[in-house]
mmCIF file of C-alpha atoms in Angstrom:
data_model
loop_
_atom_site.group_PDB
_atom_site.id
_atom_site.type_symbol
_atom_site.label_atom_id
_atom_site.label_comp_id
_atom_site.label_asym_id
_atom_site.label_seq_id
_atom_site.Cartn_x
_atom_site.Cartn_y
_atom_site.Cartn_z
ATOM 1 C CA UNK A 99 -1.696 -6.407 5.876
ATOM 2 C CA UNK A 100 -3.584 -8.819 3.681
ATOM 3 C CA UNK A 101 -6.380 -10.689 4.806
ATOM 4 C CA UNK A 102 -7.731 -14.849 4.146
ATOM 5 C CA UNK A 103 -10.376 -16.254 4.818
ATOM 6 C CA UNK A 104 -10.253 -20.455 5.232
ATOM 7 C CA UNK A 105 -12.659 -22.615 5.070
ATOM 8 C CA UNK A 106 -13.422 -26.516 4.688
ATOM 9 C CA UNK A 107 -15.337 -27.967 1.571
ATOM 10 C CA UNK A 108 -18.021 -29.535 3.223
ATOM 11 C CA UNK A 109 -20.994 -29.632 1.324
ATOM 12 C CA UNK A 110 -22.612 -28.028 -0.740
ATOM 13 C CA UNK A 111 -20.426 -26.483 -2.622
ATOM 14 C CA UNK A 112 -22.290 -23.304 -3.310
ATOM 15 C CA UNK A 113 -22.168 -22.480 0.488
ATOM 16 C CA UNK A 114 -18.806 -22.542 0.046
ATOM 17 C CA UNK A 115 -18.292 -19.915 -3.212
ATOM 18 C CA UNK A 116 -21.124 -17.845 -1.375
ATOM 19 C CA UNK A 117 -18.692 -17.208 1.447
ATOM 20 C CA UNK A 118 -15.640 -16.400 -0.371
ATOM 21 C CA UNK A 119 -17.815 -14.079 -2.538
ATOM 22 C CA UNK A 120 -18.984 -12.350 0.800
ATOM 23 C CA UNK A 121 -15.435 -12.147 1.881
ATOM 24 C CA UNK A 122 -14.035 -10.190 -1.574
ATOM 25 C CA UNK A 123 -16.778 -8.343 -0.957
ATOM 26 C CA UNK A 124 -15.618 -7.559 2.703
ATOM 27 C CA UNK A 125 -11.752 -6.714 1.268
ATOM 28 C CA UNK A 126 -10.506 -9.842 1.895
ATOM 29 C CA UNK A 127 -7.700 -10.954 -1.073
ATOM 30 C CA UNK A 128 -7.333 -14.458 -0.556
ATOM 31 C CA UNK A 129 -9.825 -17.524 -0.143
ATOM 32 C CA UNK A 130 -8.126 -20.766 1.027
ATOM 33 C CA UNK A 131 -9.419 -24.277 1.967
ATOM 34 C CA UNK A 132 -8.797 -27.225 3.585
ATOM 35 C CA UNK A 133 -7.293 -30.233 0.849
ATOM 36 C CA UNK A 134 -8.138 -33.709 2.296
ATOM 37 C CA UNK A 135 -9.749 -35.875 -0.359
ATOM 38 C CA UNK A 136 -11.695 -38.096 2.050
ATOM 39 C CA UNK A 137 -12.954 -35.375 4.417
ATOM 40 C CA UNK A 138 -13.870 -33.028 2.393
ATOM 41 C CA UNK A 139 -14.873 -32.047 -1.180
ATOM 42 C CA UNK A 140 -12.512 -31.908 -3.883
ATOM 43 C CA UNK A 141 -11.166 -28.203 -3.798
ATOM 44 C CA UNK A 142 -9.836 -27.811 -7.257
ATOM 45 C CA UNK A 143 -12.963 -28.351 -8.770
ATOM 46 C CA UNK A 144 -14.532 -25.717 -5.868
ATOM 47 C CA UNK A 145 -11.441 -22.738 -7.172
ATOM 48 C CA UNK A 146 -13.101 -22.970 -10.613
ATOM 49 C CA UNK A 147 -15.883 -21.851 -9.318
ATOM 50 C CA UNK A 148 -14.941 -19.330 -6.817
ATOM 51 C CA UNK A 149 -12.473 -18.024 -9.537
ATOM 52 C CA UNK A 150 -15.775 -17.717 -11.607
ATOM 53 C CA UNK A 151 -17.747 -15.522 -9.129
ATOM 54 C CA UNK A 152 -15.072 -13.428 -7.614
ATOM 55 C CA UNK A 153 -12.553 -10.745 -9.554
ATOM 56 C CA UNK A 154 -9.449 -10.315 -7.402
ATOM 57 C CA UNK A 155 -9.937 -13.312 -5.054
ATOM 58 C CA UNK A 156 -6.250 -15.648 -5.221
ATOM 59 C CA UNK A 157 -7.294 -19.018 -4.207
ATOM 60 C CA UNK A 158 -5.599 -21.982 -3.430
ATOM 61 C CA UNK A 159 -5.070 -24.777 -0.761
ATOM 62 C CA UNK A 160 -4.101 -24.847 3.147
ATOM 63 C CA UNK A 161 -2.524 -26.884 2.331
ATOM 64 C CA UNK A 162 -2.387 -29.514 -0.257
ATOM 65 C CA UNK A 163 0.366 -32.234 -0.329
ATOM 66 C CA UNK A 164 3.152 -33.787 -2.884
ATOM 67 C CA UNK A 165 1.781 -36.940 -2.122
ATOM 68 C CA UNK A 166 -2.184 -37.054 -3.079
ATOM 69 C CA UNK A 167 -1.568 -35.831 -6.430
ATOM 70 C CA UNK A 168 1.695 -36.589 -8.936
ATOM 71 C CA UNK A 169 3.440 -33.569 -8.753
ATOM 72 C CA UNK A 170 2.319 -32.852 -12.719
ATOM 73 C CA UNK A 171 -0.754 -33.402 -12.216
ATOM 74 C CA UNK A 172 -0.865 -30.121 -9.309
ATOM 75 C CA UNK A 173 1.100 -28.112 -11.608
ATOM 76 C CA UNK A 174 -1.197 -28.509 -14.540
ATOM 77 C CA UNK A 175 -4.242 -27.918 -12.103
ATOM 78 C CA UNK A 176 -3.200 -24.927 -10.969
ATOM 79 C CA UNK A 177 -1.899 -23.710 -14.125
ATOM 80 C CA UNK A 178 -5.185 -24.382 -16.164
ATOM 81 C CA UNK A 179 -6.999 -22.125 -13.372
ATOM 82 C CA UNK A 180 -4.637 -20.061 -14.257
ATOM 83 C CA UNK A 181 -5.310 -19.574 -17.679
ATOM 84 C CA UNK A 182 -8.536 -19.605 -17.375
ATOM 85 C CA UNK A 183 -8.843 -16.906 -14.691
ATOM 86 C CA UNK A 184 -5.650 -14.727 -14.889
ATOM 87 C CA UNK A 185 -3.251 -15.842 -12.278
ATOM 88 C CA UNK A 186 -5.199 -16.069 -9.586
ATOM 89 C CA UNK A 187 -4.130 -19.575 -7.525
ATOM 90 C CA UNK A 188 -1.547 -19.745 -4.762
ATOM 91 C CA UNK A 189 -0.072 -23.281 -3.799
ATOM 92 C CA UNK A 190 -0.138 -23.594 -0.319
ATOM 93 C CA UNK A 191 1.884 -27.119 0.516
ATOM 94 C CA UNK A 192 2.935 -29.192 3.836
ATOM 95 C CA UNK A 193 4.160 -32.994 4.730
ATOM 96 C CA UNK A 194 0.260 -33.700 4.072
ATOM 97 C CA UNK A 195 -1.205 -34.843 7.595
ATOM 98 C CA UNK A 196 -4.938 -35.393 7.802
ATOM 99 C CA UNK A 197 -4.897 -36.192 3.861
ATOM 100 C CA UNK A 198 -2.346 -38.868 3.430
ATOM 101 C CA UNK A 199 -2.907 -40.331 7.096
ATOM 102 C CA UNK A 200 -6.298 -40.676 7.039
ATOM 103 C CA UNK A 201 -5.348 -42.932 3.023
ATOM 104 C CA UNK A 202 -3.270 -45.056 5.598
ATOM 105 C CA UNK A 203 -0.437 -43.490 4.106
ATOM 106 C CA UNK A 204 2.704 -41.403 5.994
ATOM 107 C CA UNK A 205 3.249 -37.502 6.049
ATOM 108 C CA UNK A 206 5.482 -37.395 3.070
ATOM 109 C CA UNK A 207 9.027 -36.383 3.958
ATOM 110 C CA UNK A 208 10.771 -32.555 3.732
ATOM 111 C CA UNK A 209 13.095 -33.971 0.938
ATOM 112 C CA UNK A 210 10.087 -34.832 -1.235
ATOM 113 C CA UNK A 211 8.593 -31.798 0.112
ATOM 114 C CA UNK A 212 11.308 -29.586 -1.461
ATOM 115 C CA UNK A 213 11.613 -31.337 -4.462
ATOM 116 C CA UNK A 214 7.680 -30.640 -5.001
ATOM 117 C CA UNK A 215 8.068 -26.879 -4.052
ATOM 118 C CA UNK A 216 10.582 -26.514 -7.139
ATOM 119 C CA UNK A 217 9.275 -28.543 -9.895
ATOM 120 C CA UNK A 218 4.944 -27.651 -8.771
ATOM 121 C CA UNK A 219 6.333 -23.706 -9.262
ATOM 122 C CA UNK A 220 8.564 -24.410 -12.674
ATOM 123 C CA UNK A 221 5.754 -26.623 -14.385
ATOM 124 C CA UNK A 222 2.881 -24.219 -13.558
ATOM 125 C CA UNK A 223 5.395 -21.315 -14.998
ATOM 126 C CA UNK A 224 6.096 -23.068 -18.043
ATOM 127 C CA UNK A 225 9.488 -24.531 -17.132
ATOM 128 C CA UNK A 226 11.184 -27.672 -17.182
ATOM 129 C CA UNK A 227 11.319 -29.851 -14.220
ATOM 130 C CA UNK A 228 12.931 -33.400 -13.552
ATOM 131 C CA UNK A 229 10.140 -36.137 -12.490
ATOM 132 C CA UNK A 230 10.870 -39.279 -11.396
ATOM 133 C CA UNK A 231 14.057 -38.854 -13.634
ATOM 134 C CA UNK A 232 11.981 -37.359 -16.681
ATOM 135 C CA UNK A 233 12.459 -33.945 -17.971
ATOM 136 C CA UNK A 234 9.109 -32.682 -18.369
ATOM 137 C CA UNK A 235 7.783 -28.700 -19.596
ATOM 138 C CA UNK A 236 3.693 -28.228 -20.261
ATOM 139 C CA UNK A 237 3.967 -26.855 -23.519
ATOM 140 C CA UNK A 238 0.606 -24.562 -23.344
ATOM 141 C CA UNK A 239 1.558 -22.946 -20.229
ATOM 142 C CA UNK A 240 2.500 -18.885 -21.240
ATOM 143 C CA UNK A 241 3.137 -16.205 -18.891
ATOM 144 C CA UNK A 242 2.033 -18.602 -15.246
ATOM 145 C CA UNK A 243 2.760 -17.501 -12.142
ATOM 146 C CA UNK A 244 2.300 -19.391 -9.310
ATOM 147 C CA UNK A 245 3.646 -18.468 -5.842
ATOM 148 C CA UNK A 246 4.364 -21.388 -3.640
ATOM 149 C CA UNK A 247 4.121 -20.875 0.170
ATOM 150 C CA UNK A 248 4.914 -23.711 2.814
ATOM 151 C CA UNK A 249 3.269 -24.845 6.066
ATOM 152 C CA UNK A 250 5.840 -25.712 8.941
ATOM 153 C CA UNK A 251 6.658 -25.905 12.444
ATOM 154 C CA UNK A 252 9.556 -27.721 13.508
ATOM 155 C CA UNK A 253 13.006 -26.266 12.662
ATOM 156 C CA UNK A 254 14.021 -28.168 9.339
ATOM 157 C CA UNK A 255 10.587 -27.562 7.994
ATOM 158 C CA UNK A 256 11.306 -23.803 8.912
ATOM 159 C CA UNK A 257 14.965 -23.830 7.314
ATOM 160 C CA UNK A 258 13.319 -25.526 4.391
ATOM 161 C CA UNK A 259 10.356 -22.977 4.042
ATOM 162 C CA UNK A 260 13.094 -20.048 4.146
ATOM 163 C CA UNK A 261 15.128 -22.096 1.609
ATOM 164 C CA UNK A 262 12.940 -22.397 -1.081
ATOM 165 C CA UNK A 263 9.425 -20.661 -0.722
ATOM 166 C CA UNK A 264 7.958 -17.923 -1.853
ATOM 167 C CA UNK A 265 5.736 -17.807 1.481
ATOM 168 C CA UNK A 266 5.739 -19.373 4.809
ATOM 169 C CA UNK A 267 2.385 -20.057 6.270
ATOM 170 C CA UNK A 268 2.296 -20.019 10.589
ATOM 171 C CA UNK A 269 -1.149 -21.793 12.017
ATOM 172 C CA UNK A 270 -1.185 -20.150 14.941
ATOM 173 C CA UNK A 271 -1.643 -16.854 16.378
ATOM 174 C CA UNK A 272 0.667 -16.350 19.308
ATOM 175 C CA UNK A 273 3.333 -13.291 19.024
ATOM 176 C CA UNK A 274 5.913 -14.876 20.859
ATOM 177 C CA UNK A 275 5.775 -18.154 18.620
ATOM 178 C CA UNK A 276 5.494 -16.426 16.008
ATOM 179 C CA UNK A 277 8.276 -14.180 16.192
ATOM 180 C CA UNK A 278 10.537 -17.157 16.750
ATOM 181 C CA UNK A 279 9.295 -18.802 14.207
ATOM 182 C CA UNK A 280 9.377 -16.175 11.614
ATOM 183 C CA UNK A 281 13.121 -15.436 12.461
ATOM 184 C CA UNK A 282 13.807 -18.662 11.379
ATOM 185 C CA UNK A 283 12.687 -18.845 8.357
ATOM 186 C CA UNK A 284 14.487 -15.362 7.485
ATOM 187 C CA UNK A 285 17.599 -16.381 8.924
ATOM 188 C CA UNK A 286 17.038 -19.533 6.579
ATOM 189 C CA UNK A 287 16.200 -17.623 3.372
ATOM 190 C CA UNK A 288 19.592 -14.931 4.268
ATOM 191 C CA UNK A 289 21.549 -18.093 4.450
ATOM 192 C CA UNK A 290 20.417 -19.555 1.114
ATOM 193 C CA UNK A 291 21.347 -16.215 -0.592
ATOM 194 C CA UNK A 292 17.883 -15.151 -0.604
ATOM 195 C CA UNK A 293 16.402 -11.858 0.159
ATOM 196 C CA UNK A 294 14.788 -12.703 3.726
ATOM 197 C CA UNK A 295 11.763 -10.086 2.969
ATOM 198 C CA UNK A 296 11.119 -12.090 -0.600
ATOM 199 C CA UNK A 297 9.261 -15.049 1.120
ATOM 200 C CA UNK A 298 5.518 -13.810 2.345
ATOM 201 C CA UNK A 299 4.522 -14.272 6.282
ATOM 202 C CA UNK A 300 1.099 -15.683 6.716
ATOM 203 C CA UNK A 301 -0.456 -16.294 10.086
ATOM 204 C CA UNK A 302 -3.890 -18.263 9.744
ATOM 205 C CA UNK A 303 -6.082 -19.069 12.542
ATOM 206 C CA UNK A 304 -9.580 -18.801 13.730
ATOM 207 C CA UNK A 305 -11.164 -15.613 14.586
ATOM 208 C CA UNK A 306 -14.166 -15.129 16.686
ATOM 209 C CA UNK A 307 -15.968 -11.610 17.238
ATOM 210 C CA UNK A 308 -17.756 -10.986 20.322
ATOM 211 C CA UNK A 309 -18.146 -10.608 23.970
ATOM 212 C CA UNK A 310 -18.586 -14.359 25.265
ATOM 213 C CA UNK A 311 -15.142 -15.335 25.321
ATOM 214 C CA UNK A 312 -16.728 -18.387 26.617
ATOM 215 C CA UNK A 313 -18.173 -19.637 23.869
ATOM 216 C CA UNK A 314 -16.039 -18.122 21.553
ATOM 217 C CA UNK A 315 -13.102 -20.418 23.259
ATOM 218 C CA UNK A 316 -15.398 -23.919 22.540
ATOM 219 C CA UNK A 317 -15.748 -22.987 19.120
ATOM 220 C CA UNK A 318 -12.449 -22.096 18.670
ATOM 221 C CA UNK A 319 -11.035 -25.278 20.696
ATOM 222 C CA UNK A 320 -10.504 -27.580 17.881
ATOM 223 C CA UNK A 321 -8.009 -25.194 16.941
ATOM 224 C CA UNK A 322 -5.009 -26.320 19.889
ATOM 225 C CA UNK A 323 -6.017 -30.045 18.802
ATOM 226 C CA UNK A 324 -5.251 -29.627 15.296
ATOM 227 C CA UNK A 325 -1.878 -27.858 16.287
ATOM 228 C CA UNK A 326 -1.305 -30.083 18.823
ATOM 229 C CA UNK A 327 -1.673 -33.184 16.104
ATOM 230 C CA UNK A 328 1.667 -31.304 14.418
ATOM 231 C CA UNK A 329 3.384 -30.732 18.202
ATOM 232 C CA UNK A 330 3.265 -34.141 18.535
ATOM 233 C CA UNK A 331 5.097 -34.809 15.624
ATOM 234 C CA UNK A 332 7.838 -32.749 16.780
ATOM 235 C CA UNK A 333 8.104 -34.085 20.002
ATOM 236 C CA UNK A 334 8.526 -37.678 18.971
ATOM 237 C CA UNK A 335 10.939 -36.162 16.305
ATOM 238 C CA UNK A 336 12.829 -34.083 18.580
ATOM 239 C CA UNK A 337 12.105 -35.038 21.946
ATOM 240 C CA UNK A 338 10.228 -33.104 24.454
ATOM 241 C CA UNK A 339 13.234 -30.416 25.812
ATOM 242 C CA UNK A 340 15.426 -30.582 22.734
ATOM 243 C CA UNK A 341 15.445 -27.316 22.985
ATOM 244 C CA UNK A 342 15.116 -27.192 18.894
ATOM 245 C CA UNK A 343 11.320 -26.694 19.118
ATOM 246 C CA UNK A 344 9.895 -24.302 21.800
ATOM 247 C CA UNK A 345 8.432 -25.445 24.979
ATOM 248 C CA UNK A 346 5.569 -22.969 24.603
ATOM 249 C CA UNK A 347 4.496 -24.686 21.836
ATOM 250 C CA UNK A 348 5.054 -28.816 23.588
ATOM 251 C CA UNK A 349 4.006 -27.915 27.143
ATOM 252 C CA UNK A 350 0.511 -28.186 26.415
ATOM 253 C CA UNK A 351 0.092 -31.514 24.708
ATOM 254 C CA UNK A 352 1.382 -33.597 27.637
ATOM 255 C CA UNK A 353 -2.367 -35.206 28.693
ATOM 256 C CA UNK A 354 -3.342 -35.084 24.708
ATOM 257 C CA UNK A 355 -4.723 -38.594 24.398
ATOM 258 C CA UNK A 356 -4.871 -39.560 20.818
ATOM 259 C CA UNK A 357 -6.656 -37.701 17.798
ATOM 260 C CA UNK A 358 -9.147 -38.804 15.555
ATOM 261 C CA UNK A 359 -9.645 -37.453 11.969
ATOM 262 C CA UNK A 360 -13.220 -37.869 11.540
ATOM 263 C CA UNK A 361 -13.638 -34.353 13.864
ATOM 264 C CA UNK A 362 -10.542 -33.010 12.152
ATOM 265 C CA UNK A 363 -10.847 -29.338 12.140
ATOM 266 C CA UNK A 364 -14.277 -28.828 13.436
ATOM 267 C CA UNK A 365 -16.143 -26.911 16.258
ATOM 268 C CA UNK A 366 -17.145 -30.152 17.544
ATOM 269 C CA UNK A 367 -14.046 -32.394 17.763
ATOM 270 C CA UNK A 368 -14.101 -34.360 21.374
ATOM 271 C CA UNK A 369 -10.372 -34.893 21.254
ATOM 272 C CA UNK A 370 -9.405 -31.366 21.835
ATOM 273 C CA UNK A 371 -10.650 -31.509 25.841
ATOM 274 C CA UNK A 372 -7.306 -31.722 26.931
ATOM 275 C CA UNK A 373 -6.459 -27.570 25.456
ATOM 276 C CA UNK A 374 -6.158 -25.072 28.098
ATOM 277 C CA UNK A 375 -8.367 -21.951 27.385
ATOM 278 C CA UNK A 376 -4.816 -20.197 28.193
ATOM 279 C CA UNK A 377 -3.873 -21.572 24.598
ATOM 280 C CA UNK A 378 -7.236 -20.724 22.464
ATOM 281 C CA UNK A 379 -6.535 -17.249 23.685
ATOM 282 C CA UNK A 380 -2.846 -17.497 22.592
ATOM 283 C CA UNK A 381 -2.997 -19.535 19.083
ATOM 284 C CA UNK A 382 -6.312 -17.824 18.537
ATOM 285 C CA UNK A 383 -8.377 -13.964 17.997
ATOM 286 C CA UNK A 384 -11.119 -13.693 20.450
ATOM 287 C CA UNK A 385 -13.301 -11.155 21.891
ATOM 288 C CA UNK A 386 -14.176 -8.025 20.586
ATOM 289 C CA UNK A 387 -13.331 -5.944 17.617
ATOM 290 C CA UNK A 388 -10.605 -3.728 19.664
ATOM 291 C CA UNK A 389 -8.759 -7.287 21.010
ATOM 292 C CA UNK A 390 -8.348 -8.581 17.183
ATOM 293 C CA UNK A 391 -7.167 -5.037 16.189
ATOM 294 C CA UNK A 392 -5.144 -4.732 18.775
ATOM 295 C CA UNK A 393 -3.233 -8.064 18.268
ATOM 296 C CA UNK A 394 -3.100 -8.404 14.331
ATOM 297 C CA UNK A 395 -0.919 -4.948 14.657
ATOM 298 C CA UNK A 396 1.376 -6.671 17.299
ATOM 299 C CA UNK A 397 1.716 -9.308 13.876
ATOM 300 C CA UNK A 398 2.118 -6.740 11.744
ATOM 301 C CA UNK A 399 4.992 -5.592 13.821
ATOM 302 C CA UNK A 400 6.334 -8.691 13.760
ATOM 303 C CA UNK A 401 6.741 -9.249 9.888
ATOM 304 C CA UNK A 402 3.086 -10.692 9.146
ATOM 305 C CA UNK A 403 2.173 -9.908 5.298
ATOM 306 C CA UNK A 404 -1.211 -11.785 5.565
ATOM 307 C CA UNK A 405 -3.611 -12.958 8.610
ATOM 308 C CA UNK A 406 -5.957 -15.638 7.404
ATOM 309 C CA UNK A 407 -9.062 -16.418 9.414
ATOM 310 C CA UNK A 408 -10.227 -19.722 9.825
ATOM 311 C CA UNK A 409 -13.774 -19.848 10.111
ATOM 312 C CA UNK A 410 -14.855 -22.894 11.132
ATOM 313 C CA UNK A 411 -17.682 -22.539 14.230
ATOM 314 C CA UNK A 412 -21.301 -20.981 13.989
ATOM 315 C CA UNK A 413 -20.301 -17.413 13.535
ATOM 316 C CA UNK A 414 -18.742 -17.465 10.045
ATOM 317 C CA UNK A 415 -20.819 -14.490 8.532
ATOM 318 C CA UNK A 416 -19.906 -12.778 11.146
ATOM 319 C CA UNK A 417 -16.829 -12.377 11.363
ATOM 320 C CA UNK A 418 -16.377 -11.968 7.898
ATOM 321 C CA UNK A 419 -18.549 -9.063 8.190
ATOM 322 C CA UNK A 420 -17.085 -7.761 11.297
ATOM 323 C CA UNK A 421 -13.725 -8.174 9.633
ATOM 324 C CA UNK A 422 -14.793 -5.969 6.652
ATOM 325 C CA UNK A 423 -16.552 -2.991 8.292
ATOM 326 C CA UNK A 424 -13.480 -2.770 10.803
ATOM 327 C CA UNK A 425 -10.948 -5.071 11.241
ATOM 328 C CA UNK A 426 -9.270 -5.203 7.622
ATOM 329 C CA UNK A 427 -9.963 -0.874 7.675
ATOM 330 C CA UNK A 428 -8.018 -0.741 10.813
ATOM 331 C CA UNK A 429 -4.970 -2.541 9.269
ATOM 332 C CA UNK A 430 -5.029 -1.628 5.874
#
């Protein structure tokens, strides 16, 4: 099992290459970050740096969006940090929900979503791709690679995931929602022609190491109110017992009162009161060493390729640390 480590641009910026240099040092193969424009710093200009520091880090976004940036514009991006550091960037993508609704804009829609999975990965290889009904190719790109893995949920963001991405990114940490999820999007890619076991499983969420599962739970709390932002989504897309999306995953946003960006992802966030500690424990890793063990090889049973911590409360050293001298051993 590979191993992530997430974390929001916030400022400055050198806090933020100091911790993805602690966690290659620590094993971890993969840095990610947050991608909202107004929240946060701007990430690309953050990978150029991390790229600079680090030797086998991969970084790349969790997740950007087809509708911030023209789709050549994300290609190029990621394909000049690829040349300059040796293929090294993975494009993590979704609808876009704090970043384009926080611009006053929509979620972008899973036909534009699809379209962007195709022609970000062929422009960023060197390929032709159709834009806006122009035939475009970035003539300097030679040998690219970039992987392109998909956040989703609901079913047809699921089915599209296993259609046409190289990865399928899960944020949350329950077993039984994951396992449902995850044989979707393989029953998706088998469908499509595609080799189910091609397209990568990665399960990000926070992680918190210790003994006071108390206030490991507030810190980790945001967590259900971020997920619950997407639930809500699907319920007012599906309805609440469609059956199509699980009611594990709806049951718990039924006194969720409203959400409000500003907190978005943070230890802090006031909108998240209404999150049973019953769900921290399931969408999130608590407690001691032993517990996180103990569930990231129930993942790995499952078909989990990578587990991504978030690290977004007052412990972030330490779990990276704790992760490093155990955790990652145990798993590896």
């Amino acid at each position: 099992m590979d191993f992530g480590l997430v974390l929001q641009t916030d400022p400055p910026a050198s806090t933020v290459v100091g911790l993805m240099r602690r966690a290659e040092r620590n094993g971890f193969h993969y840095g990610w970050t947050f991608d909202s424009a107004v929240l946060w710093q701007e990430p690309f200009v953050i990978y150029s740096r991390i790229l600079e520091h680090t030797e086998r880090l991969h970084v790349g976004p969790m997740v950007t969006n087809p509708g911030t940036r023209t789709l050549e514009v994300t290609a190029s991006t990621f394909a000049t940090l690829n040349d300059m550091y040796g293929n090294r960037t993975v494009c993590g993508i979704g609808r876009g929900d704090s970043a384009m609704r926080v611009a006053g804009r929509k979620p972008n829609t899973l036909a534009r979503l699809g379209e962007a999975i195709g022609v970000i990965r062929d422009l960023a290889e060197g390929r032709e791709a159709e834009v806006d009904g122009r035939t475009l190719k970035i003539p300097w790109v030679k040998n690219g690679k970039l992987p392109v893995w998909m956040a989703a949920y609901g079913p047809k963001a699921l089915a599209l995931a296993g259609e046409k991405a190289d990865g399928f990114i899960l944020q949350l940490a329950d077993p039984f929602l994951t396992e449902w999820m995850i044989k979707a999007v393989r029953k998706a890619a088998s469908d499509a022609g595609r080799d189910p076991a091609s397209v990568t499983i990665c399960v990000a969420a926070p992680a918190y190491v210790g003994d006071d599962l108390d206030h490991a739970r507030q810190q980790c709390r945001w967590f259900g109110g971020m997920v619950g932002n997407h639930v809500a989504d699907l319920v007012s897309r599906y309805g609440e017992h469609s059956g199509l999306v699980p009611e594990a995953l709806t049951e718990y946003i039924k006194a969720r009162q409203g959400y409000d960006y500003s907190h978005h992802g943070r230890a802090d966030n006031p909108d998240t009161a209404f999150v049973p500690d019953e769900i921290v424990d399931r969408f999130c890793l608590l407690g001691p060493v032993e517990a996180h063990i103990e569930k990231l090889k129930a993942l790995r049973d499952l078909g989990v390729d990578q587990f991504a911590v978030y690290a977004m409360h007052d412990a972030r050293e330490a779990v990276i640390d704790a992760y490093g001298e155990r955790v990652i051993p145990a798993l590896s």
